[in-house]
XYZ file of C-alpha atoms in Angstrom:
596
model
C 54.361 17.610 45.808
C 51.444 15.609 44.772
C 50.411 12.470 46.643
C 49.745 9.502 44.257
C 45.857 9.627 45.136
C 45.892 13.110 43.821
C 47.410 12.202 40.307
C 45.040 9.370 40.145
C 42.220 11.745 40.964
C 43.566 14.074 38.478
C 43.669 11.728 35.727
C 40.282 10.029 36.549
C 38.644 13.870 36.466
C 40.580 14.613 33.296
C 39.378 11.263 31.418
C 35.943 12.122 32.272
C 36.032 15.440 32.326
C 36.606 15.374 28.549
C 33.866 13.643 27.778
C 31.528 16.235 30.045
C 33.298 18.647 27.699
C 32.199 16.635 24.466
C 28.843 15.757 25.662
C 28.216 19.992 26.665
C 29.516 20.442 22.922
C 27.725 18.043 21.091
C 24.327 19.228 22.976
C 25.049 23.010 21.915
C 26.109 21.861 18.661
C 22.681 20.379 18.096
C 20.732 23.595 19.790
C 18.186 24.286 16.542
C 18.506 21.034 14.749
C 15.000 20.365 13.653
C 14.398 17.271 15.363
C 13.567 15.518 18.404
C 17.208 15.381 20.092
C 17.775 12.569 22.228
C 20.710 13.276 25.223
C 22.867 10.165 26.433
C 25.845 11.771 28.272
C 28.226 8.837 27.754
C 30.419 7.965 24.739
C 28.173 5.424 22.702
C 31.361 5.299 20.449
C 34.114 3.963 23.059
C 35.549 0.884 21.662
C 35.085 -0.858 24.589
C 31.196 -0.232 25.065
C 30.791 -0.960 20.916
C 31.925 -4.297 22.065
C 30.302 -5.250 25.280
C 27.031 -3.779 24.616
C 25.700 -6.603 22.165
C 27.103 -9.010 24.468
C 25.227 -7.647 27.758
C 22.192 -6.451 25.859
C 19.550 -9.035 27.056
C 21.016 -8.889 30.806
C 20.315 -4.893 30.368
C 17.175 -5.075 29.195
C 16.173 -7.575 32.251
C 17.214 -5.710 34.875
C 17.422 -1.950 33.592
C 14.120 0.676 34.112
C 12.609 0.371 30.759
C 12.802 4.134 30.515
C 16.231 3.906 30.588
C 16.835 0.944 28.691
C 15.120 2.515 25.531
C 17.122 5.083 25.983
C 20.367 2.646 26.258
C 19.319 0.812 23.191
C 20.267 3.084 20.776
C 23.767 3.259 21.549
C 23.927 -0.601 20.863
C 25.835 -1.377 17.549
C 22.466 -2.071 14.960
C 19.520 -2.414 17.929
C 17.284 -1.347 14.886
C 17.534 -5.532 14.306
C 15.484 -5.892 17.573
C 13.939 -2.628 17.893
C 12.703 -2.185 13.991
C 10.528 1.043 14.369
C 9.480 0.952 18.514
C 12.190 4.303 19.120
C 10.448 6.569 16.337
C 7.133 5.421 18.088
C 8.333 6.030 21.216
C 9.855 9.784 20.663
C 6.698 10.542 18.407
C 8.812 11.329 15.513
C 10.229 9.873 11.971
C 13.748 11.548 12.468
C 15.898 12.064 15.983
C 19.262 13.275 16.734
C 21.140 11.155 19.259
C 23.539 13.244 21.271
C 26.357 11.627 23.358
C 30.114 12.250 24.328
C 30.781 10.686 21.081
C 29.884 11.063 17.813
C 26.747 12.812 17.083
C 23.924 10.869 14.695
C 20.830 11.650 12.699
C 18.785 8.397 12.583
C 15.803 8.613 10.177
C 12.829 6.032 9.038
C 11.510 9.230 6.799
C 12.032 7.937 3.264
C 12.060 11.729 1.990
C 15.216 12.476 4.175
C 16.636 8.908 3.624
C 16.458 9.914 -0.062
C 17.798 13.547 0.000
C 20.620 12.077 1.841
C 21.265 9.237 0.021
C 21.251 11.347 -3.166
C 23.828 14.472 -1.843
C 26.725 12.609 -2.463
C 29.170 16.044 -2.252
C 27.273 17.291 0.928
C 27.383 13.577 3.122
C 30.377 11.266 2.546
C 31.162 7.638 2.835
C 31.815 6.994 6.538
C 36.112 6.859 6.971
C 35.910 3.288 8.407
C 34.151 2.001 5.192
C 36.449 3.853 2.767
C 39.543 2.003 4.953
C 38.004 -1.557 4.824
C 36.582 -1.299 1.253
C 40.333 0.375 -0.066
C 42.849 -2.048 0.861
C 43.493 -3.413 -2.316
C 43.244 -0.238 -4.039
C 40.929 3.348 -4.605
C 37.609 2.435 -5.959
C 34.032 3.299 -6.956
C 32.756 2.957 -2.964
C 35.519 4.950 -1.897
C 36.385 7.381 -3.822
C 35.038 11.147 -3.983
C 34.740 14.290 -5.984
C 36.481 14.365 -9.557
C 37.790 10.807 -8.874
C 34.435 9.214 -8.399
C 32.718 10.954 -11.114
C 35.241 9.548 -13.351
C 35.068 6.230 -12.042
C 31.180 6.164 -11.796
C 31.350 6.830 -15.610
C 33.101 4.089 -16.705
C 31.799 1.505 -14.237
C 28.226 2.043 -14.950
C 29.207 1.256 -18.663
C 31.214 -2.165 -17.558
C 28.048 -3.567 -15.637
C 26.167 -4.253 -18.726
C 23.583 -6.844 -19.403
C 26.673 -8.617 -21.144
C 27.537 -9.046 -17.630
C 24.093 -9.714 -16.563
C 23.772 -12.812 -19.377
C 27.268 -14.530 -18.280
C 25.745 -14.338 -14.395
C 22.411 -15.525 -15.134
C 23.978 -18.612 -17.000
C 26.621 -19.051 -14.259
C 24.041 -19.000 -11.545
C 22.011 -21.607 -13.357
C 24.957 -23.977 -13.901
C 25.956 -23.862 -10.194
C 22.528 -24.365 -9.317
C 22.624 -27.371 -11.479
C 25.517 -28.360 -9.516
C 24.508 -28.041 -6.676
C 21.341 -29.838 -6.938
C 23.325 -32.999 -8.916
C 25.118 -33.064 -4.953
C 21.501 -32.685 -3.229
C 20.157 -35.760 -5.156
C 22.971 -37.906 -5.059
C 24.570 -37.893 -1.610
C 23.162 -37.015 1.733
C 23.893 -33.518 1.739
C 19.916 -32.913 1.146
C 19.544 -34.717 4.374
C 21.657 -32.977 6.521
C 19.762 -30.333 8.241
C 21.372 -26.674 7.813
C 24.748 -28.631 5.690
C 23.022 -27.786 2.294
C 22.956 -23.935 2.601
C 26.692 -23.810 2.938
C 26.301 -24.923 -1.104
C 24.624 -21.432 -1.283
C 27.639 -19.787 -0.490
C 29.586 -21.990 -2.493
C 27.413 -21.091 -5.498
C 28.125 -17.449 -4.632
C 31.864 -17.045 -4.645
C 31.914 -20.016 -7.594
C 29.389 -17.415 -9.647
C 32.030 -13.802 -8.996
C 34.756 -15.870 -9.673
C 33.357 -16.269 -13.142
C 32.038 -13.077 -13.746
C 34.263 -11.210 -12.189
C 37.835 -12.519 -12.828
C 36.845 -14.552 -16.104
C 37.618 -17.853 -14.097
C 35.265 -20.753 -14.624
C 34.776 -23.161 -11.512
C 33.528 -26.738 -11.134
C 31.836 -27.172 -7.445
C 34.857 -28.648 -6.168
C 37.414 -25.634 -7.088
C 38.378 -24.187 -10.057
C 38.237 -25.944 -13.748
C 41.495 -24.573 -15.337
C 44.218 -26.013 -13.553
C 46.249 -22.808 -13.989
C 44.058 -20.902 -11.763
C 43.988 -23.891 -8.863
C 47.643 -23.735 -8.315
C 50.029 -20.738 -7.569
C 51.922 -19.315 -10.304
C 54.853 -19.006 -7.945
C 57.151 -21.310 -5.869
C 56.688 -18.027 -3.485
C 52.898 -17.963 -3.062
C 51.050 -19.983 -1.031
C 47.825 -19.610 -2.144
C 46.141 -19.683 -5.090
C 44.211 -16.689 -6.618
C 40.363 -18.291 -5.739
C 41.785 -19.010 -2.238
C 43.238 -15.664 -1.809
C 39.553 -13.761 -2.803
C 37.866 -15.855 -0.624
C 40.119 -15.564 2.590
C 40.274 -12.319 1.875
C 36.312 -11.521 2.067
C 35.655 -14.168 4.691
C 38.080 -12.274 6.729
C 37.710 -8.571 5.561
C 37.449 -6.327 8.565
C 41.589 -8.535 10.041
C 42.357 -8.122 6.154
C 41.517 -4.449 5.985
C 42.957 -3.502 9.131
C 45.589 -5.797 10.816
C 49.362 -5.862 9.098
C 49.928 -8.686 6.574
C 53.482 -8.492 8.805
C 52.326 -8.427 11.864
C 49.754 -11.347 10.869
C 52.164 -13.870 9.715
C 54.716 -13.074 12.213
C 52.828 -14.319 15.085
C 54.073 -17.548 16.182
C 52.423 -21.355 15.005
C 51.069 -22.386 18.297
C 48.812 -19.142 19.283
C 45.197 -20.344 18.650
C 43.651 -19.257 15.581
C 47.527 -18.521 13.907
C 46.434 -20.735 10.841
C 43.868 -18.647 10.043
C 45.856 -15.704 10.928
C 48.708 -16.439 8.570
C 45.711 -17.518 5.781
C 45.064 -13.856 5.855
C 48.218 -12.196 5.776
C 48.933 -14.260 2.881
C 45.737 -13.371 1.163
C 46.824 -9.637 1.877
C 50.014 -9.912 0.157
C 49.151 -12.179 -2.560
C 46.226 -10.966 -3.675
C 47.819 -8.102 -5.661
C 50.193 -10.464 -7.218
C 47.422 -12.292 -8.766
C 44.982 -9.863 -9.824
C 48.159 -8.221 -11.858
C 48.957 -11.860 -13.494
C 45.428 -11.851 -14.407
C 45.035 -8.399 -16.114
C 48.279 -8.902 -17.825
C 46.792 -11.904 -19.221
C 43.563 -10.017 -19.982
C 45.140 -7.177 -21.476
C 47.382 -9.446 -23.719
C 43.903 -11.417 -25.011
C 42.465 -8.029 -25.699
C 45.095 -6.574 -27.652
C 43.829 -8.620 -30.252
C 40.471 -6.550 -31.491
C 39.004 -10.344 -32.870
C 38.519 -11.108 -29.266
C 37.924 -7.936 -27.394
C 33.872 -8.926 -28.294
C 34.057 -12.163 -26.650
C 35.629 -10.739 -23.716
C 32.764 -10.258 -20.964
C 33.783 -10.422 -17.553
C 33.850 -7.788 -15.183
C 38.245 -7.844 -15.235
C 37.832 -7.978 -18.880
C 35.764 -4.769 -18.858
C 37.943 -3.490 -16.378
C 41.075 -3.724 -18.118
C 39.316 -2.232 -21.663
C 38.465 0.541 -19.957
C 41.690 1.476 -17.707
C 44.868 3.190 -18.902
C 47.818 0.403 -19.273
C 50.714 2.832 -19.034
C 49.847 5.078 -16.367
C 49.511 5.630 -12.884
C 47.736 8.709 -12.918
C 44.478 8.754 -11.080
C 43.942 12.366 -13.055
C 44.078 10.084 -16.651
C 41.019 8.972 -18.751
C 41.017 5.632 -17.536
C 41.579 3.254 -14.463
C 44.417 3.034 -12.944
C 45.931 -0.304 -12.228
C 45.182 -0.059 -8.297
C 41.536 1.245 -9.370
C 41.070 -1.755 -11.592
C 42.408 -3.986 -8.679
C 40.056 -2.031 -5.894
C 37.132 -2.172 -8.029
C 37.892 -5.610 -8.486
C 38.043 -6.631 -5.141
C 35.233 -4.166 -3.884
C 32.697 -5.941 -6.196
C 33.361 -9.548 -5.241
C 33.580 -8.617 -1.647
C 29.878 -6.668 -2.097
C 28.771 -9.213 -4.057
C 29.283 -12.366 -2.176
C 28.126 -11.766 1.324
C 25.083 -9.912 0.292
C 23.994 -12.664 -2.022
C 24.630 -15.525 -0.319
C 22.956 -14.392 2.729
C 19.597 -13.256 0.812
C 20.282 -16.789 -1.011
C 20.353 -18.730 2.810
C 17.493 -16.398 4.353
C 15.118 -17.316 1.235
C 15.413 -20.632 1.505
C 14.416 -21.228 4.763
C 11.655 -18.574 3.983
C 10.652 -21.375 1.831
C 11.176 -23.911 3.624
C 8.562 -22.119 6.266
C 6.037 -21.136 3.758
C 5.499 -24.135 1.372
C 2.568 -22.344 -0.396
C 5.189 -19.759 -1.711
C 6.859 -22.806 -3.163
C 3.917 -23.526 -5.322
C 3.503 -20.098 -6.242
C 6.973 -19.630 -7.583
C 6.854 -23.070 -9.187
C 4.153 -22.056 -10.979
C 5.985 -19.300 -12.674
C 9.287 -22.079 -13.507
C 7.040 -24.472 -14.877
C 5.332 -21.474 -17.171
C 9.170 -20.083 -18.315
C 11.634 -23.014 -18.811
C 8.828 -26.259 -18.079
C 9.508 -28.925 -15.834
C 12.513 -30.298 -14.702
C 13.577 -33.305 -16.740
C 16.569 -36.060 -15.073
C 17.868 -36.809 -18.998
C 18.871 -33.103 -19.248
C 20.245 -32.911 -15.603
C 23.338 -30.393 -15.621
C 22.397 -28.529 -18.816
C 23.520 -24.798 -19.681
C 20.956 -24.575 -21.917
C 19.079 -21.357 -20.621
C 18.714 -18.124 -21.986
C 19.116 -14.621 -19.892
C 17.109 -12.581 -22.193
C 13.959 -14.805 -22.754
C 13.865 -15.975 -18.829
C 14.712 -13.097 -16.390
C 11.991 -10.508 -17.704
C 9.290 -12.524 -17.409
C 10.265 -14.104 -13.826
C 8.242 -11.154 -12.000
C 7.143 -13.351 -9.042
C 11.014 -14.843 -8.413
C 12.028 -10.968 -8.465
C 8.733 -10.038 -6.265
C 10.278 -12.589 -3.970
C 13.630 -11.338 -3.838
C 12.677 -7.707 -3.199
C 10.550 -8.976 -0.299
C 13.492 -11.369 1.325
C 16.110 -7.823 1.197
C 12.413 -5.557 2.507
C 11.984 -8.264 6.043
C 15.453 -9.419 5.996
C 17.761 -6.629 4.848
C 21.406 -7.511 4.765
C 22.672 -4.518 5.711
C 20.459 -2.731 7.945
C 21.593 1.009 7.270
C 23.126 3.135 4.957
C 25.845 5.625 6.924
C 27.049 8.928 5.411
C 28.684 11.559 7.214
C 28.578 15.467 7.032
C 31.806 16.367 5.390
C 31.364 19.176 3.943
C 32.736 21.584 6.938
C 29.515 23.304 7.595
C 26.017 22.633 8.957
C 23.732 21.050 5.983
C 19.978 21.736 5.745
C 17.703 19.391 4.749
C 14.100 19.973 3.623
C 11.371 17.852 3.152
C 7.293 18.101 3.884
C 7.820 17.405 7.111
C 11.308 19.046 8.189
C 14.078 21.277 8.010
C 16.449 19.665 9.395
C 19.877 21.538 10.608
C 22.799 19.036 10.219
C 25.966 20.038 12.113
C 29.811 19.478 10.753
C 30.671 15.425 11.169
C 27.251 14.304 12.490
C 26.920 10.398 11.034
C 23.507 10.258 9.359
C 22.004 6.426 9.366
C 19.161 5.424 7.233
C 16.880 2.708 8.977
C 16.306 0.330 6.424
C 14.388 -1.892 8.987
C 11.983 0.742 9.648
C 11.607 2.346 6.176
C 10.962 -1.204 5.060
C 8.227 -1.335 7.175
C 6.695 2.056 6.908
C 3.297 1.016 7.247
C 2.148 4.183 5.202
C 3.965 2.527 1.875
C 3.636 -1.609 3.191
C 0.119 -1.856 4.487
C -2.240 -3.524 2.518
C -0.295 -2.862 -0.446
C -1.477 -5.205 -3.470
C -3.549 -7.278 -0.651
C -7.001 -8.627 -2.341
C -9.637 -7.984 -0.227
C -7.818 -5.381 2.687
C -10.409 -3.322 4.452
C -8.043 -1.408 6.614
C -6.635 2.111 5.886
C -3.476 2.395 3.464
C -1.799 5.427 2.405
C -0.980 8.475 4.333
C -4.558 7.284 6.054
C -2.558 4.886 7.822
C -2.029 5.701 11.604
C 1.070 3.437 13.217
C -0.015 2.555 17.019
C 2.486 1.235 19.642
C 0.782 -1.988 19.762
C 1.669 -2.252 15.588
C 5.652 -1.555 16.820
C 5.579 -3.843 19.679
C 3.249 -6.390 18.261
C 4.264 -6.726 14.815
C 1.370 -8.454 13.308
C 0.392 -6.031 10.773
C 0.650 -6.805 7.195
C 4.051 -4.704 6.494
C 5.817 -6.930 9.077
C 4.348 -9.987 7.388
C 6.454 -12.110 4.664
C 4.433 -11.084 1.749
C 6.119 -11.213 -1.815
C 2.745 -10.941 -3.356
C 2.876 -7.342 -2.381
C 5.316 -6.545 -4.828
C 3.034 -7.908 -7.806
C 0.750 -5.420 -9.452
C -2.489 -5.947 -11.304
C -0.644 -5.666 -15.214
C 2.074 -8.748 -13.648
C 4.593 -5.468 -13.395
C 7.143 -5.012 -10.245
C 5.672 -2.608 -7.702
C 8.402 0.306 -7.880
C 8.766 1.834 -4.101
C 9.129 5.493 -3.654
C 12.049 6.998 -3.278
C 13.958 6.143 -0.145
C 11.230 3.559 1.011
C 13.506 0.201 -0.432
C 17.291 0.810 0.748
C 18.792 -3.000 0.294
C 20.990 -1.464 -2.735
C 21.218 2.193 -1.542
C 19.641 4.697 -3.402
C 20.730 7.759 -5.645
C 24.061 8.523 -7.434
C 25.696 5.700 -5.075
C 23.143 3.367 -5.643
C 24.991 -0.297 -5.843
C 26.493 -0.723 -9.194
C 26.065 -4.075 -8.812
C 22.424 -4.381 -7.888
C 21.294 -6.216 -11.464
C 23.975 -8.802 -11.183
C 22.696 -9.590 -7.677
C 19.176 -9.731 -8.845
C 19.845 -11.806 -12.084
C 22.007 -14.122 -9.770
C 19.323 -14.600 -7.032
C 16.549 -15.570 -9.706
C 18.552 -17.677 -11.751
C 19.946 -20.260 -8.781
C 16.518 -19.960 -7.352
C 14.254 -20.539 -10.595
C 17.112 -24.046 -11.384
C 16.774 -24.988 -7.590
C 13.063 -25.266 -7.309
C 12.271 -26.208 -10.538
C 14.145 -29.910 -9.367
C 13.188 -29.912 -5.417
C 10.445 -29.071 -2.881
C 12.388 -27.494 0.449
C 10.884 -29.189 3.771
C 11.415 -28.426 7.166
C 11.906 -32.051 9.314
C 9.817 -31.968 12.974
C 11.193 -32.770 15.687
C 9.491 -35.740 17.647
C 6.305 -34.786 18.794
C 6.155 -31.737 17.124
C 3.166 -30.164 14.972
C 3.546 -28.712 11.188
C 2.870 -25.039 12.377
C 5.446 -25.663 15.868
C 7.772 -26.529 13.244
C 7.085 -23.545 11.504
C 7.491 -21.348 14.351
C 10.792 -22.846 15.441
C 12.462 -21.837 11.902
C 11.195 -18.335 11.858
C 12.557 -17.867 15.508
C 15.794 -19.264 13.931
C 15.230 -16.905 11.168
C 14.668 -14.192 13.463
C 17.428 -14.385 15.949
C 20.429 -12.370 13.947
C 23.720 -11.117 14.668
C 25.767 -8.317 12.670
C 28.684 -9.392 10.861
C 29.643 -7.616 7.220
C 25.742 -8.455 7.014
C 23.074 -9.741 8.874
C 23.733 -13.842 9.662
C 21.539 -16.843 11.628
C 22.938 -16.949 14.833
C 21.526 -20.526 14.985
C 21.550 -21.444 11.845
C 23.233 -24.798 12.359
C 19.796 -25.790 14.530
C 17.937 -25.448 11.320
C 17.056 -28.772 9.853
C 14.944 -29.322 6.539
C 15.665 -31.387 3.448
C 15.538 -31.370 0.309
C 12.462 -33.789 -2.114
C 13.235 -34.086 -5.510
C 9.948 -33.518 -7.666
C 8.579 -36.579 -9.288
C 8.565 -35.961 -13.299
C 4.763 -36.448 -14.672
């Protein structure tokens, strides 16, 4: 019979004995891939090391053999924050294969494979993970596949329309308006970091309009019908329920709405807890009361034109009577996943380009004159006997604002939100990929990430590009040294939204898969004008009324000031996107502009 120390040996060999077994498959697996493979015989994917690694990252890289630690830091959940494109100098390549116990991956800062990737939609899938988070309310655009997102692709691409595009653009402006009427009349634009919470207020306040067709004042919503519940059994009201929901998607998407408000009152963080299982259960309950009501309004053809929110357009275009994801039209769970999946895309994305650009701003002050240049040319200066007005018109504005778009492309190229696209090879045999560089042998259920970090800053497409007076080498000319990857003075790591600009005042259009924020190919965000349109229009009403300043400390000079925000700026965490860990240090204000 077996002593205890010899079934504790056992198990202990057996435990890591399979992963010996995994690693020795995943290396054979890869035997003729292409690329530079990189071997780390330990599962990168363990649960356990996904969550301690961010947390004992700078105590690694302290006291860790820097040969090793570069080798460490790529198993650490998105190091390509900290490490932007120092591993691709490092291994000498644009594309490496990272083979552990766990999941193989294909990392690439090539633009030509991030693109032939990007665009294969049958060959490399949405990641399982993302299809479980971004499905709980229902099958969708982002996670559906084959005959089911070809159908749905077809009829979404026809609901985003620039009718869509006008009623954000107008929304944006009025919650601008709003907000700024609280900047200039309490001490909110005193209050250091306080005022960029209004950004994310103007966010949610801006999808709740155009996506569910319900109009909000900056303290909650205006129809009184949509503040309360429509039940004695809800709790929470539908606005509520979207925005617990998205604040708390990854417990929403993956704990029980049972389990959640079973757990008793007094365990810390229950409130919140019970906030979401409620948001889970109620959430459906609403979003059918609202496309009843839709589909009732539309059922008369007089008002079917006036109709333009994204629910509206959902509802036109799904099938009332059936449940049959084979039919013509949306289902009712599509219409209520599509729903869902574009106010939860929409909000965190633009609110955090919204936060990032204002402090941007706040940093560089001579980018405030050149933008207010450009609102002063459109819609003229501000004037206090107009304050609040709607009066602003989509089609006559957003074309010509070319440097407020130059300056949101170059806010998602330094400060992506999302800092990789993942697909996965699920096609159940080894893909090739072929560009002018490689042929690259992709086995069965390797995870493919696209770097946006470092094909944002592919100094053979960012260098010099649109810079008066550059004497250095742009183009394929362009040879990256480590110093440029360590260092990161060059110009493509520099803030730079003039870039974008060309000589004809025309947008700068990247090549393919060198400008990822959105995605690229046939799942390129659907949603990508609204977020554009939205950005430009809360922007253009903001600094057309104020002048963002950063407050020194005592003692402290203009550019130490400076510096202190961008290392604020700089110092991010991963969440659904990219957030300031610090961002309640940051303290600037906001100076109204004195009318001439």
């Amino acid at each position: 019979m077996l002593s205890l120390a010899s079934i504790v040996a056992l198990l202990v060999a057996a435990f890591f004995g399979s992963y010996v077994i995994a690693f020795v498959r995943n290396v054979i697996a890869t035997i003729g891939c292409g690329v530079r493979t990189v071997w780390i015989p330990f599962h990168h994917n363990h649960p356990i090391w996904m969550v301690m690694a961010p947390i004992t990252r700078y105590w690694l890289e302290r006291n860790l053999p820097i040969w090793i630690w570069k080798r460490i830091a790529l198993t650490i959940g998105c190091h390509e924050m900290f490490m932007k494109r120092e591993p691709y100098q490092d291994l000498k390549t644009d594309t490496y294969m990272l083979v552990t116990a766990g999941q193989n991956e294909l990392w690439t800062s090539d633009p030509e494979v991030a693109y032939d990737i990007l665009k294969r939609n049958k060959d490399f899938g949405q990641h399982p993970l993302s299809i479980k988070i971004l499905s709980m309310f229902g099958p969708s655009l982002a996670t559906s596949d084959g005959e089911q997102w070809s159908k749905q692709r077809k009829l979404i691409t026809t609901i985003i329309n620039e009718r869509v595009s006008k009623v954000v653009f107008e929304e944006s402006h009025r919650q601008a308006n709003l907000m700024a009427s609280e900047l200039a009349h309490s001490d909110v634009g005193r209050q250091g970091s306080a005022s960029l919470d209004g950004l994310k207020k103007i966010a949610i306040n801006v999808l709740s309009r155009a996506g569910y067709g319900i109009p909000a004042s900056w303290d909650g919503p205006t129809s009184e019908k949509y503040a309360t519940t429509q039940s004695s059994s809800l709790r929470l009201d539908f606005v509520t329920c979207v925005k617990t929901a998205i604040d708390n998607l990854i417990i929403a998407a993956l704990a029980s709405p049972t389990l959640l408000l079973r757990l008793p009152a007094w365990l810390p963080g229950a409130h919140r807890l019970h906030m979401i299982g409620h948001a889970q259960q109620e959430y459906p309950v609403h979003a059918r009361a609202r496309v009843d009501e839709e589909r009732a309004m539309l059922s008369d053809p007089a008002k079917q034109g006036s109709r333009n929110s994204i629910i509206s357009q959902l509802v036109l275009n799904s099938d009332s009577n059936s449940s049959d994801s084979k039919s013509a039209g949306l289902t009712e769970t599509e219409v209520f996943g599509n729903l869902f999946v574009f106010t939860a895309a929409g909000f965190d994305t633009t609110a955090n380009a919204l936060q990032f650009a204002i402090v941007l701003l706040a940093i560089h002050s001579d980018l405030q004159t050149w933008l207010y240049e450009e609102v002063l040319s459109i819609i003229g200066p501000y004037e206090s006997n107009t304050e609040g007005s709607d009066d602003i018109e989509y089609a006559a504005i957003y074309p010509r604002a070319i440097r407020c778009q130059a300056f949101l492309m170059e806010v998602l190229r330094v400060h992506p939100p999302v800092v990789h696209s993942i697909r996965i090879n699920k096609s159940g045999k080894t893909q090739i990929i072929k560009t002018s560089k490689h042929t690259i042998h992709v086995p069965v259920n390797t995870a493919i990430y696209t770097d946006s970090n470092a094909v944002q800053t592919d100094p053979k497409i960012w260098r010099g590009l649109n810079l008066p007076n550059f004497n250095g080498k742009t183009g394929a000319g362009v040879i990256e040294t480590p110093e440029d990857v360590v260092e990161r003075t060059q110009d493509e790591y520099r803030f730079r939204p003039g870039r974008w600009v060309m000589a004809d005042n025309t947008l700068f259009k990247p090549p393919p898969g060198s400008f990822l924020p959105f995605a690229a190919g046939p799942r390129v965000c659907p949603g990508q004008k609204m977020a554009q349109v939205e950005f430009v229009g809360v922007i253009m009403t903001l600094l057309g009324r104020f002048k963002i300043v950063p407050n020194s400390r005592h003692g402290e000079t203009e550019r130490e000031t400076r510096d202190r925000m961008q290392s604020i700026l700089d110092d991010v965490r991963s969440e659904l996107t990219i957030v300031m860990q610090k961002m309640n240090e940051l303290d600037l204000r906001w100076e109204e502009r004195v009318s001439v």
